[in-house]
């Protein structure tokens, strides 16, 4: 593997999940692989799970790690080509990325969208300029449009839980991604990414959201090799939740009316009553989560919540990808 910015960088996702589960079982089996190699993690936005799990994964592989909160600790960065830099930005991304590339063997970058201009956000400028100028393999720690490590951890978790069921269950799991209310304007990266991974996974995938929250069709309706393609979108949440094996809740702001909050409807909050419509479904969320807005305490604290297992799987998700990139460096 040369980079990890989307599911498209993965040759075989089922194989990657199996290898991740091997990394989870034997976390120190490859601790010589990363010897004398350095991972640089560059954050332009806050992080808890991504920062710590990626660091832990790199350490398990014997790597050194450097972390920089570029937004708070670095020079303020200019990203536009041809900019006349007589304002507040002191350094252009061309030099910043190239210099960090001199210090690191692999670079991870987190950069959220501004949610003001759709074209600008969907050009994923920071990620793509790091790709262009860093000169070393790049991993996305959540870009303006995608969060591939999260989606890989989600698929690992679904696989683990589903495979632990008695072998008499011989069908695909039904996975429902549901929009949920939130007080703030949030990116579409997590749902975009979850959708593009679920489209390629061996699951029945449904998305439910109020009208106007349709995601960029680029991530929900791509037809491709061997699998059928389009995501089922159901606007009635109760109907969508029927017989779900996994309920993945997440808020996002509108893609159509870009960056807008179109609904704050608390009828979309995931409660025990909503979960009772499912097939004893498991509750998932990428975290951080707003309790009693996105999901009721009773669900999050209940026996069917697998959010902590999901967060734990961020380690083997990052570790399997770093392992594949390190193997390719040699
Ligand atoms: C981010 C998002 O993309 O939705 C990161 C998720 C992994 N979440 C938030 O920014 C939540 C912020 C909040 O105030 O709840």
PDB file of C-alpha atoms in Angstrom, residues 11-297:
ATOM      1  CA  UNK A  11      -7.166  -3.848  -2.960  1.00  0.00           C
ATOM      2  CA  UNK A  12      -9.313  -6.256  -0.952  1.00  0.00           C
ATOM      3  CA  UNK A  13     -11.243  -4.980   2.071  1.00  0.00           C
ATOM      4  CA  UNK A  14     -12.261  -8.442   3.338  1.00  0.00           C
ATOM      5  CA  UNK A  15      -8.608  -9.478   3.351  1.00  0.00           C
ATOM      6  CA  UNK A  16      -7.613  -6.231   5.105  1.00  0.00           C
ATOM      7  CA  UNK A  17     -10.188  -6.857   7.859  1.00  0.00           C
ATOM      8  CA  UNK A  18      -8.866 -10.398   8.408  1.00  0.00           C
ATOM      9  CA  UNK A  19      -5.294  -9.103   8.589  1.00  0.00           C
ATOM     10  CA  UNK A  20      -6.375  -6.391  11.038  1.00  0.00           C
ATOM     11  CA  UNK A  21      -7.883  -9.040  13.305  1.00  0.00           C
ATOM     12  CA  UNK A  22      -4.541 -10.891  13.223  1.00  0.00           C
ATOM     13  CA  UNK A  23      -2.794  -7.630  14.247  1.00  0.00           C
ATOM     14  CA  UNK A  24      -5.332  -7.291  17.061  1.00  0.00           C
ATOM     15  CA  UNK A  25      -4.610 -10.804  18.307  1.00  0.00           C
ATOM     16  CA  UNK A  26      -0.817 -10.518  18.001  1.00  0.00           C
ATOM     17  CA  UNK A  27      -0.122  -6.762  18.350  1.00  0.00           C
ATOM     18  CA  UNK A  28       3.647  -7.134  18.811  1.00  0.00           C
ATOM     19  CA  UNK A  29       4.309  -9.770  16.140  1.00  0.00           C
ATOM     20  CA  UNK A  30       5.767  -7.159  13.764  1.00  0.00           C
ATOM     21  CA  UNK A  31       7.597  -4.901  16.181  1.00  0.00           C
ATOM     22  CA  UNK A  32      10.810  -5.044  14.140  1.00  0.00           C
ATOM     23  CA  UNK A  33       9.060  -3.792  11.002  1.00  0.00           C
ATOM     24  CA  UNK A  34       8.921  -0.149  12.088  1.00  0.00           C
ATOM     25  CA  UNK A  35      12.384   0.027  13.628  1.00  0.00           C
ATOM     26  CA  UNK A  36      14.084   3.343  12.819  1.00  0.00           C
ATOM     27  CA  UNK A  37      10.998   4.533  10.946  1.00  0.00           C
ATOM     28  CA  UNK A  38       9.165   7.691  11.985  1.00  0.00           C
ATOM     29  CA  UNK A  39       5.478   8.506  11.695  1.00  0.00           C
ATOM     30  CA  UNK A  40       4.490  12.175  11.768  1.00  0.00           C
ATOM     31  CA  UNK A  41       0.937  13.011  12.797  1.00  0.00           C
ATOM     32  CA  UNK A  42      -0.196  16.476  11.762  1.00  0.00           C
ATOM     33  CA  UNK A  43      -3.436  17.824  13.226  1.00  0.00           C
ATOM     34  CA  UNK A  44      -5.298  20.890  12.040  1.00  0.00           C
ATOM     35  CA  UNK A  45      -8.308  19.935  14.200  1.00  0.00           C
ATOM     36  CA  UNK A  46      -8.968  18.255  17.569  1.00  0.00           C
ATOM     37  CA  UNK A  47      -8.625  14.505  18.079  1.00  0.00           C
ATOM     38  CA  UNK A  48      -8.758  11.910  20.842  1.00  0.00           C
ATOM     39  CA  UNK A  49      -9.178   8.422  19.330  1.00  0.00           C
ATOM     40  CA  UNK A  50      -7.337   9.086  16.082  1.00  0.00           C
ATOM     41  CA  UNK A  51      -4.358  10.633  17.799  1.00  0.00           C
ATOM     42  CA  UNK A  52      -3.930   8.005  20.506  1.00  0.00           C
ATOM     43  CA  UNK A  53      -4.890   4.897  18.527  1.00  0.00           C
ATOM     44  CA  UNK A  54      -2.629   5.759  15.581  1.00  0.00           C
ATOM     45  CA  UNK A  55       0.223   6.468  17.991  1.00  0.00           C
ATOM     46  CA  UNK A  56      -0.397   3.170  19.778  1.00  0.00           C
ATOM     47  CA  UNK A  57      -0.548   1.284  16.457  1.00  0.00           C
ATOM     48  CA  UNK A  58       2.773   2.790  15.337  1.00  0.00           C
ATOM     49  CA  UNK A  59       4.399   1.927  18.690  1.00  0.00           C
ATOM     50  CA  UNK A  60       3.162  -1.678  18.398  1.00  0.00           C
ATOM     51  CA  UNK A  61       5.038  -1.852  15.085  1.00  0.00           C
ATOM     52  CA  UNK A  62       8.189  -0.408  16.681  1.00  0.00           C
ATOM     53  CA  UNK A  63       7.926   3.016  15.005  1.00  0.00           C
ATOM     54  CA  UNK A  64       8.829   6.394  16.444  1.00  0.00           C
ATOM     55  CA  UNK A  65       6.027   8.951  16.418  1.00  0.00           C
ATOM     56  CA  UNK A  66       6.021  12.736  16.278  1.00  0.00           C
ATOM     57  CA  UNK A  67       2.778  14.636  16.763  1.00  0.00           C
ATOM     58  CA  UNK A  68       2.168  18.243  15.868  1.00  0.00           C
ATOM     59  CA  UNK A  69      -0.955  20.309  16.365  1.00  0.00           C
ATOM     60  CA  UNK A  70      -0.175  22.444  13.361  1.00  0.00           C
ATOM     61  CA  UNK A  71      -3.160  24.726  13.861  1.00  0.00           C
ATOM     62  CA  UNK A  72      -2.064  25.766  17.358  1.00  0.00           C
ATOM     63  CA  UNK A  73       1.692  25.212  17.466  1.00  0.00           C
ATOM     64  CA  UNK A  74       2.871  25.840  13.904  1.00  0.00           C
ATOM     65  CA  UNK A  75       3.049  28.888  11.679  1.00  0.00           C
ATOM     66  CA  UNK A  76      -0.278  29.672  10.159  1.00  0.00           C
ATOM     67  CA  UNK A  77      -0.423  28.010   6.773  1.00  0.00           C
ATOM     68  CA  UNK A  78      -1.321  29.364   3.336  1.00  0.00           C
ATOM     69  CA  UNK A  79      -2.797  26.769   0.972  1.00  0.00           C
ATOM     70  CA  UNK A  80      -3.626  28.745  -2.185  1.00  0.00           C
ATOM     71  CA  UNK A  81      -1.267  28.599  -5.161  1.00  0.00           C
ATOM     72  CA  UNK A  82       0.088  31.977  -6.213  1.00  0.00           C
ATOM     73  CA  UNK A  83      -0.960  33.675  -2.960  1.00  0.00           C
ATOM     74  CA  UNK A  84       0.698  36.991  -2.129  1.00  0.00           C
ATOM     75  CA  UNK A  85       1.564  36.231   1.455  1.00  0.00           C
ATOM     76  CA  UNK A  86       1.350  39.664   3.037  1.00  0.00           C
ATOM     77  CA  UNK A  87      -1.404  38.652   5.480  1.00  0.00           C
ATOM     78  CA  UNK A  88      -1.327  36.485   8.591  1.00  0.00           C
ATOM     79  CA  UNK A  89      -0.123  33.207   7.006  1.00  0.00           C
ATOM     80  CA  UNK A  90       3.633  32.834   7.455  1.00  0.00           C
ATOM     81  CA  UNK A  91       4.295  29.571   5.625  1.00  0.00           C
ATOM     82  CA  UNK A  92       2.967  27.939   2.475  1.00  0.00           C
ATOM     83  CA  UNK A  93       1.758  24.338   2.561  1.00  0.00           C
ATOM     84  CA  UNK A  94       4.287  23.561  -0.213  1.00  0.00           C
ATOM     85  CA  UNK A  95       7.225  24.091   2.145  1.00  0.00           C
ATOM     86  CA  UNK A  96       5.463  22.827   5.274  1.00  0.00           C
ATOM     87  CA  UNK A  97       4.542  19.470   3.670  1.00  0.00           C
ATOM     88  CA  UNK A  98       7.930  19.080   1.955  1.00  0.00           C
ATOM     89  CA  UNK A  99       9.813  19.792   5.192  1.00  0.00           C
ATOM     90  CA  UNK A 100       7.711  17.400   7.304  1.00  0.00           C
ATOM     91  CA  UNK A 101       8.350  14.830   4.553  1.00  0.00           C
ATOM     92  CA  UNK A 102      12.105  15.193   5.192  1.00  0.00           C
ATOM     93  CA  UNK A 103      11.620  14.291   8.855  1.00  0.00           C
ATOM     94  CA  UNK A 104       9.128  11.413   8.518  1.00  0.00           C
ATOM     95  CA  UNK A 105       8.781   8.127   6.636  1.00  0.00           C
ATOM     96  CA  UNK A 106       4.980   8.264   6.741  1.00  0.00           C
ATOM     97  CA  UNK A 107       2.753  11.285   7.396  1.00  0.00           C
ATOM     98  CA  UNK A 108      -0.808  11.398   8.748  1.00  0.00           C
ATOM     99  CA  UNK A 109      -2.946  14.502   8.281  1.00  0.00           C
ATOM    100  CA  UNK A 110      -6.235  15.600   9.845  1.00  0.00           C
ATOM    101  CA  UNK A 111      -8.053  18.468   8.210  1.00  0.00           C
ATOM    102  CA  UNK A 112     -11.779  19.183   8.602  1.00  0.00           C
ATOM    103  CA  UNK A 113     -13.913  21.068   6.067  1.00  0.00           C
ATOM    104  CA  UNK A 114     -14.881  24.691   6.726  1.00  0.00           C
ATOM    105  CA  UNK A 115     -18.487  23.897   5.641  1.00  0.00           C
ATOM    106  CA  UNK A 116     -18.902  27.187   3.813  1.00  0.00           C
ATOM    107  CA  UNK A 117     -18.001  26.361   0.235  1.00  0.00           C
ATOM    108  CA  UNK A 118     -18.858  22.912  -1.085  1.00  0.00           C
ATOM    109  CA  UNK A 119     -16.493  22.882  -4.068  1.00  0.00           C
ATOM    110  CA  UNK A 120     -13.612  24.046  -1.936  1.00  0.00           C
ATOM    111  CA  UNK A 121     -14.233  21.434   0.788  1.00  0.00           C
ATOM    112  CA  UNK A 122     -14.734  18.608  -1.710  1.00  0.00           C
ATOM    113  CA  UNK A 123     -11.426  19.436  -3.401  1.00  0.00           C
ATOM    114  CA  UNK A 124      -9.850  18.239  -0.123  1.00  0.00           C
ATOM    115  CA  UNK A 125      -7.075  20.764  -0.605  1.00  0.00           C
ATOM    116  CA  UNK A 126      -4.965  20.181   2.512  1.00  0.00           C
ATOM    117  CA  UNK A 127      -4.899  16.401   2.078  1.00  0.00           C
ATOM    118  CA  UNK A 128      -4.156  16.630  -1.632  1.00  0.00           C
ATOM    119  CA  UNK A 129      -1.416  19.216  -1.219  1.00  0.00           C
ATOM    120  CA  UNK A 130       0.268  17.068   1.421  1.00  0.00           C
ATOM    121  CA  UNK A 131      -0.010  14.157  -1.033  1.00  0.00           C
ATOM    122  CA  UNK A 132       1.604  16.258  -3.713  1.00  0.00           C
ATOM    123  CA  UNK A 133       4.401  17.908  -1.748  1.00  0.00           C
ATOM    124  CA  UNK A 134       5.307  15.610   1.168  1.00  0.00           C
ATOM    125  CA  UNK A 135       7.076  13.017  -0.975  1.00  0.00           C
ATOM    126  CA  UNK A 136       6.334  10.181   1.488  1.00  0.00           C
ATOM    127  CA  UNK A 137       3.288   7.896   1.956  1.00  0.00           C
ATOM    128  CA  UNK A 138       0.282   9.706   3.373  1.00  0.00           C
ATOM    129  CA  UNK A 139      -2.504   8.437   5.620  1.00  0.00           C
ATOM    130  CA  UNK A 140      -5.715  10.394   6.177  1.00  0.00           C
ATOM    131  CA  UNK A 141      -6.607  11.011   9.810  1.00  0.00           C
ATOM    132  CA  UNK A 142     -10.001  12.399   8.594  1.00  0.00           C
ATOM    133  CA  UNK A 143     -10.062  14.753   5.675  1.00  0.00           C
ATOM    134  CA  UNK A 144     -12.734  17.229   4.607  1.00  0.00           C
ATOM    135  CA  UNK A 145     -14.645  14.423   2.892  1.00  0.00           C
ATOM    136  CA  UNK A 146     -13.602  11.005   4.297  1.00  0.00           C
ATOM    137  CA  UNK A 147     -12.491   9.191   7.463  1.00  0.00           C
ATOM    138  CA  UNK A 148     -11.110   5.860   6.228  1.00  0.00           C
ATOM    139  CA  UNK A 149      -9.510   4.633   9.495  1.00  0.00           C
ATOM    140  CA  UNK A 150     -12.871   5.040  11.219  1.00  0.00           C
ATOM    141  CA  UNK A 151     -14.713   3.115   8.497  1.00  0.00           C
ATOM    142  CA  UNK A 152     -12.148   0.322   8.553  1.00  0.00           C
ATOM    143  CA  UNK A 153     -12.526   0.059  12.348  1.00  0.00           C
ATOM    144  CA  UNK A 154     -16.318   0.025  11.862  1.00  0.00           C
ATOM    145  CA  UNK A 155     -16.115  -2.823   9.358  1.00  0.00           C
ATOM    146  CA  UNK A 156     -13.718  -4.744  11.622  1.00  0.00           C
ATOM    147  CA  UNK A 157     -16.210  -4.341  14.494  1.00  0.00           C
ATOM    148  CA  UNK A 158     -19.201  -5.442  12.404  1.00  0.00           C
ATOM    149  CA  UNK A 159     -17.222  -8.469  11.189  1.00  0.00           C
ATOM    150  CA  UNK A 160     -16.134  -9.431  14.719  1.00  0.00           C
ATOM    151  CA  UNK A 161     -19.641  -9.153  16.151  1.00  0.00           C
ATOM    152  CA  UNK A 162     -21.337 -10.875  13.214  1.00  0.00           C
ATOM    153  CA  UNK A 163     -18.826 -13.751  13.091  1.00  0.00           C
ATOM    154  CA  UNK A 164     -19.305 -14.408  16.798  1.00  0.00           C
ATOM    155  CA  UNK A 165     -22.968 -15.284  16.132  1.00  0.00           C
ATOM    156  CA  UNK A 166     -23.971 -18.972  15.958  1.00  0.00           C
ATOM    157  CA  UNK A 167     -23.235 -20.422  12.534  1.00  0.00           C
ATOM    158  CA  UNK A 168     -26.968 -21.004  11.967  1.00  0.00           C
ATOM    159  CA  UNK A 169     -27.280 -17.327  10.987  1.00  0.00           C
ATOM    160  CA  UNK A 170     -26.547 -17.635   7.301  1.00  0.00           C
ATOM    161  CA  UNK A 171     -27.296 -14.247   5.788  1.00  0.00           C
ATOM    162  CA  UNK A 172     -25.730 -10.812   5.419  1.00  0.00           C
ATOM    163  CA  UNK A 173     -26.143  -8.431   8.364  1.00  0.00           C
ATOM    164  CA  UNK A 174     -28.465  -5.465   7.874  1.00  0.00           C
ATOM    165  CA  UNK A 175     -26.553  -2.268   8.613  1.00  0.00           C
ATOM    166  CA  UNK A 176     -28.442   1.034   8.972  1.00  0.00           C
ATOM    167  CA  UNK A 177     -26.714   4.399   8.975  1.00  0.00           C
ATOM    168  CA  UNK A 178     -29.075   6.877  10.589  1.00  0.00           C
ATOM    169  CA  UNK A 179     -28.793  10.641  10.729  1.00  0.00           C
ATOM    170  CA  UNK A 180     -29.398  12.003  14.245  1.00  0.00           C
ATOM    171  CA  UNK A 181     -29.858  15.543  15.569  1.00  0.00           C
ATOM    172  CA  UNK A 182     -26.945  17.684  16.818  1.00  0.00           C
ATOM    173  CA  UNK A 183     -26.567  21.313  17.945  1.00  0.00           C
ATOM    174  CA  UNK A 184     -23.556  22.041  15.701  1.00  0.00           C
ATOM    175  CA  UNK A 185     -22.713  22.011  11.997  1.00  0.00           C
ATOM    176  CA  UNK A 186     -20.765  18.791  11.398  1.00  0.00           C
ATOM    177  CA  UNK A 187     -18.864  17.399   8.384  1.00  0.00           C
ATOM    178  CA  UNK A 188     -20.111  14.619   6.081  1.00  0.00           C
ATOM    179  CA  UNK A 189     -16.765  12.791   6.237  1.00  0.00           C
ATOM    180  CA  UNK A 190     -17.817   9.975   8.579  1.00  0.00           C
ATOM    181  CA  UNK A 191     -21.076   9.078   6.760  1.00  0.00           C
ATOM    182  CA  UNK A 192     -19.480   9.489   3.282  1.00  0.00           C
ATOM    183  CA  UNK A 193     -16.702   7.162   4.280  1.00  0.00           C
ATOM    184  CA  UNK A 194     -18.927   4.632   6.073  1.00  0.00           C
ATOM    185  CA  UNK A 195     -21.123   4.492   2.977  1.00  0.00           C
ATOM    186  CA  UNK A 196     -18.275   3.874   0.547  1.00  0.00           C
ATOM    187  CA  UNK A 197     -16.933   1.062   2.758  1.00  0.00           C
ATOM    188  CA  UNK A 198     -20.349  -0.527   3.353  1.00  0.00           C
ATOM    189  CA  UNK A 199     -21.055  -0.493  -0.394  1.00  0.00           C
ATOM    190  CA  UNK A 200     -18.055  -2.760  -0.858  1.00  0.00           C
ATOM    191  CA  UNK A 201     -18.682  -4.943   2.210  1.00  0.00           C
ATOM    192  CA  UNK A 202     -20.781  -8.072   2.417  1.00  0.00           C
ATOM    193  CA  UNK A 203     -23.745  -6.363   4.138  1.00  0.00           C
ATOM    194  CA  UNK A 204     -27.250  -5.085   3.386  1.00  0.00           C
ATOM    195  CA  UNK A 205     -26.802  -1.354   3.719  1.00  0.00           C
ATOM    196  CA  UNK A 206     -29.514   1.262   4.268  1.00  0.00           C
ATOM    197  CA  UNK A 207     -29.220   4.989   4.981  1.00  0.00           C
ATOM    198  CA  UNK A 208     -31.999   6.917   6.699  1.00  0.00           C
ATOM    199  CA  UNK A 209     -32.179  10.687   7.124  1.00  0.00           C
ATOM    200  CA  UNK A 210     -34.676  13.535   6.816  1.00  0.00           C
ATOM    201  CA  UNK A 211     -35.155  14.841   3.263  1.00  0.00           C
ATOM    202  CA  UNK A 212     -32.431  17.294   2.293  1.00  0.00           C
ATOM    203  CA  UNK A 213     -29.667  15.326   4.026  1.00  0.00           C
ATOM    204  CA  UNK A 214     -28.742  13.229   0.955  1.00  0.00           C
ATOM    205  CA  UNK A 215     -24.999  12.685   0.858  1.00  0.00           C
ATOM    206  CA  UNK A 216     -22.797  13.332  -2.167  1.00  0.00           C
ATOM    207  CA  UNK A 217     -23.878  10.563  -4.596  1.00  0.00           C
ATOM    208  CA  UNK A 218     -20.206   9.965  -5.339  1.00  0.00           C
ATOM    209  CA  UNK A 219     -20.091   8.029  -2.060  1.00  0.00           C
ATOM    210  CA  UNK A 220     -23.561   6.436  -2.031  1.00  0.00           C
ATOM    211  CA  UNK A 221     -24.275   5.278  -5.570  1.00  0.00           C
ATOM    212  CA  UNK A 222     -21.065   4.198  -7.216  1.00  0.00           C
ATOM    213  CA  UNK A 223     -21.602   1.020  -9.194  1.00  0.00           C
ATOM    214  CA  UNK A 224     -18.505  -1.158  -9.301  1.00  0.00           C
ATOM    215  CA  UNK A 225     -17.099  -4.605  -9.891  1.00  0.00           C
ATOM    216  CA  UNK A 226     -19.175  -7.536  -8.807  1.00  0.00           C
ATOM    217  CA  UNK A 227     -21.408  -5.807  -6.237  1.00  0.00           C
ATOM    218  CA  UNK A 228     -24.696  -4.177  -6.974  1.00  0.00           C
ATOM    219  CA  UNK A 229     -23.990  -0.564  -6.185  1.00  0.00           C
ATOM    220  CA  UNK A 230     -26.588   1.897  -5.005  1.00  0.00           C
ATOM    221  CA  UNK A 231     -27.390   2.521  -1.357  1.00  0.00           C
ATOM    222  CA  UNK A 232     -31.010   2.230  -0.289  1.00  0.00           C
ATOM    223  CA  UNK A 233     -32.170   5.548   1.175  1.00  0.00           C
ATOM    224  CA  UNK A 234     -35.311   5.452   3.343  1.00  0.00           C
ATOM    225  CA  UNK A 235     -36.687   8.725   4.713  1.00  0.00           C
ATOM    226  CA  UNK A 236     -38.770   7.050   7.422  1.00  0.00           C
ATOM    227  CA  UNK A 237     -36.405   6.156  10.249  1.00  0.00           C
ATOM    228  CA  UNK A 238     -38.743   3.620  11.913  1.00  0.00           C
ATOM    229  CA  UNK A 239     -39.147   1.755   8.646  1.00  0.00           C
ATOM    230  CA  UNK A 240     -35.383   1.770   8.005  1.00  0.00           C
ATOM    231  CA  UNK A 241     -34.594   0.448  11.484  1.00  0.00           C
ATOM    232  CA  UNK A 242     -36.820  -2.612  11.087  1.00  0.00           C
ATOM    233  CA  UNK A 243     -34.766  -5.793  11.571  1.00  0.00           C
ATOM    234  CA  UNK A 244     -31.458  -3.924  11.620  1.00  0.00           C
ATOM    235  CA  UNK A 245     -28.535  -5.896  13.030  1.00  0.00           C
ATOM    236  CA  UNK A 246     -26.389  -2.758  13.360  1.00  0.00           C
ATOM    237  CA  UNK A 247     -27.553   0.834  13.875  1.00  0.00           C
ATOM    238  CA  UNK A 248     -24.859   3.421  13.149  1.00  0.00           C
ATOM    239  CA  UNK A 249     -25.936   6.871  14.322  1.00  0.00           C
ATOM    240  CA  UNK A 250     -24.204  10.025  13.135  1.00  0.00           C
ATOM    241  CA  UNK A 251     -25.103  13.619  12.563  1.00  0.00           C
ATOM    242  CA  UNK A 252     -24.016  15.494   9.477  1.00  0.00           C
ATOM    243  CA  UNK A 253     -24.888  18.853   7.987  1.00  0.00           C
ATOM    244  CA  UNK A 254     -26.637  19.098   4.627  1.00  0.00           C
ATOM    245  CA  UNK A 255     -24.638  18.455   1.467  1.00  0.00           C
ATOM    246  CA  UNK A 256     -27.418  19.784  -0.797  1.00  0.00           C
ATOM    247  CA  UNK A 257     -27.941  23.029   1.103  1.00  0.00           C
ATOM    248  CA  UNK A 258     -24.303  22.991   1.900  1.00  0.00           C
ATOM    249  CA  UNK A 259     -23.286  23.234   5.540  1.00  0.00           C
ATOM    250  CA  UNK A 260     -26.824  23.965   6.758  1.00  0.00           C
ATOM    251  CA  UNK A 261     -28.712  22.441   9.676  1.00  0.00           C
ATOM    252  CA  UNK A 262     -32.119  21.580   8.190  1.00  0.00           C
ATOM    253  CA  UNK A 263     -33.513  19.687  11.175  1.00  0.00           C
ATOM    254  CA  UNK A 264     -33.034  19.442  14.931  1.00  0.00           C
ATOM    255  CA  UNK A 265     -35.872  16.923  15.239  1.00  0.00           C
ATOM    256  CA  UNK A 266     -35.379  14.961  18.466  1.00  0.00           C
ATOM    257  CA  UNK A 267     -37.683  12.236  17.121  1.00  0.00           C
ATOM    258  CA  UNK A 268     -34.540  11.048  15.316  1.00  0.00           C
ATOM    259  CA  UNK A 269     -32.629  10.518  18.588  1.00  0.00           C
ATOM    260  CA  UNK A 270     -31.827   6.828  19.080  1.00  0.00           C
ATOM    261  CA  UNK A 271     -33.734   5.539  22.125  1.00  0.00           C
ATOM    262  CA  UNK A 272     -34.584   2.065  23.425  1.00  0.00           C
ATOM    263  CA  UNK A 273     -37.950   2.426  21.708  1.00  0.00           C
ATOM    264  CA  UNK A 274     -36.207   2.972  18.366  1.00  0.00           C
ATOM    265  CA  UNK A 275     -33.825   0.069  19.034  1.00  0.00           C
ATOM    266  CA  UNK A 276     -36.802  -2.197  19.812  1.00  0.00           C
ATOM    267  CA  UNK A 277     -37.679  -2.013  16.087  1.00  0.00           C
ATOM    268  CA  UNK A 278     -34.395  -3.719  15.240  1.00  0.00           C
ATOM    269  CA  UNK A 279     -33.284  -7.343  15.320  1.00  0.00           C
ATOM    270  CA  UNK A 280     -31.755  -6.936  18.788  1.00  0.00           C
ATOM    271  CA  UNK A 281     -29.422  -4.585  16.882  1.00  0.00           C
ATOM    272  CA  UNK A 282     -26.071  -3.311  18.083  1.00  0.00           C
ATOM    273  CA  UNK A 283     -25.595   0.429  18.488  1.00  0.00           C
ATOM    274  CA  UNK A 284     -22.581   2.083  16.844  1.00  0.00           C
ATOM    275  CA  UNK A 285     -21.135   5.603  16.803  1.00  0.00           C
ATOM    276  CA  UNK A 286     -17.661   6.876  15.900  1.00  0.00           C
ATOM    277  CA  UNK A 287     -17.508   9.143  19.007  1.00  0.00           C
ATOM    278  CA  UNK A 288     -17.390  11.793  20.351  1.00  0.00           C
ATOM    279  CA  UNK A 289     -21.146  11.592  20.879  1.00  0.00           C
ATOM    280  CA  UNK A 290     -23.655  14.060  22.342  1.00  0.00           C
ATOM    281  CA  UNK A 291     -25.577  12.085  24.951  1.00  0.00           C
ATOM    282  CA  UNK A 292     -29.352  12.455  24.923  1.00  0.00           C
ATOM    283  CA  UNK A 293     -29.260  14.372  21.655  1.00  0.00           C
ATOM    284  CA  UNK A 294     -27.824  11.829  19.194  1.00  0.00           C
ATOM    285  CA  UNK A 295     -28.492   8.820  21.447  1.00  0.00           C
ATOM    286  CA  UNK A 296     -30.216   8.310  24.799  1.00  0.00           C
ATOM    287  CA  UNK A 297     -28.169   7.236  27.842  1.00  0.00           C
TER     288      UNK A 297
END
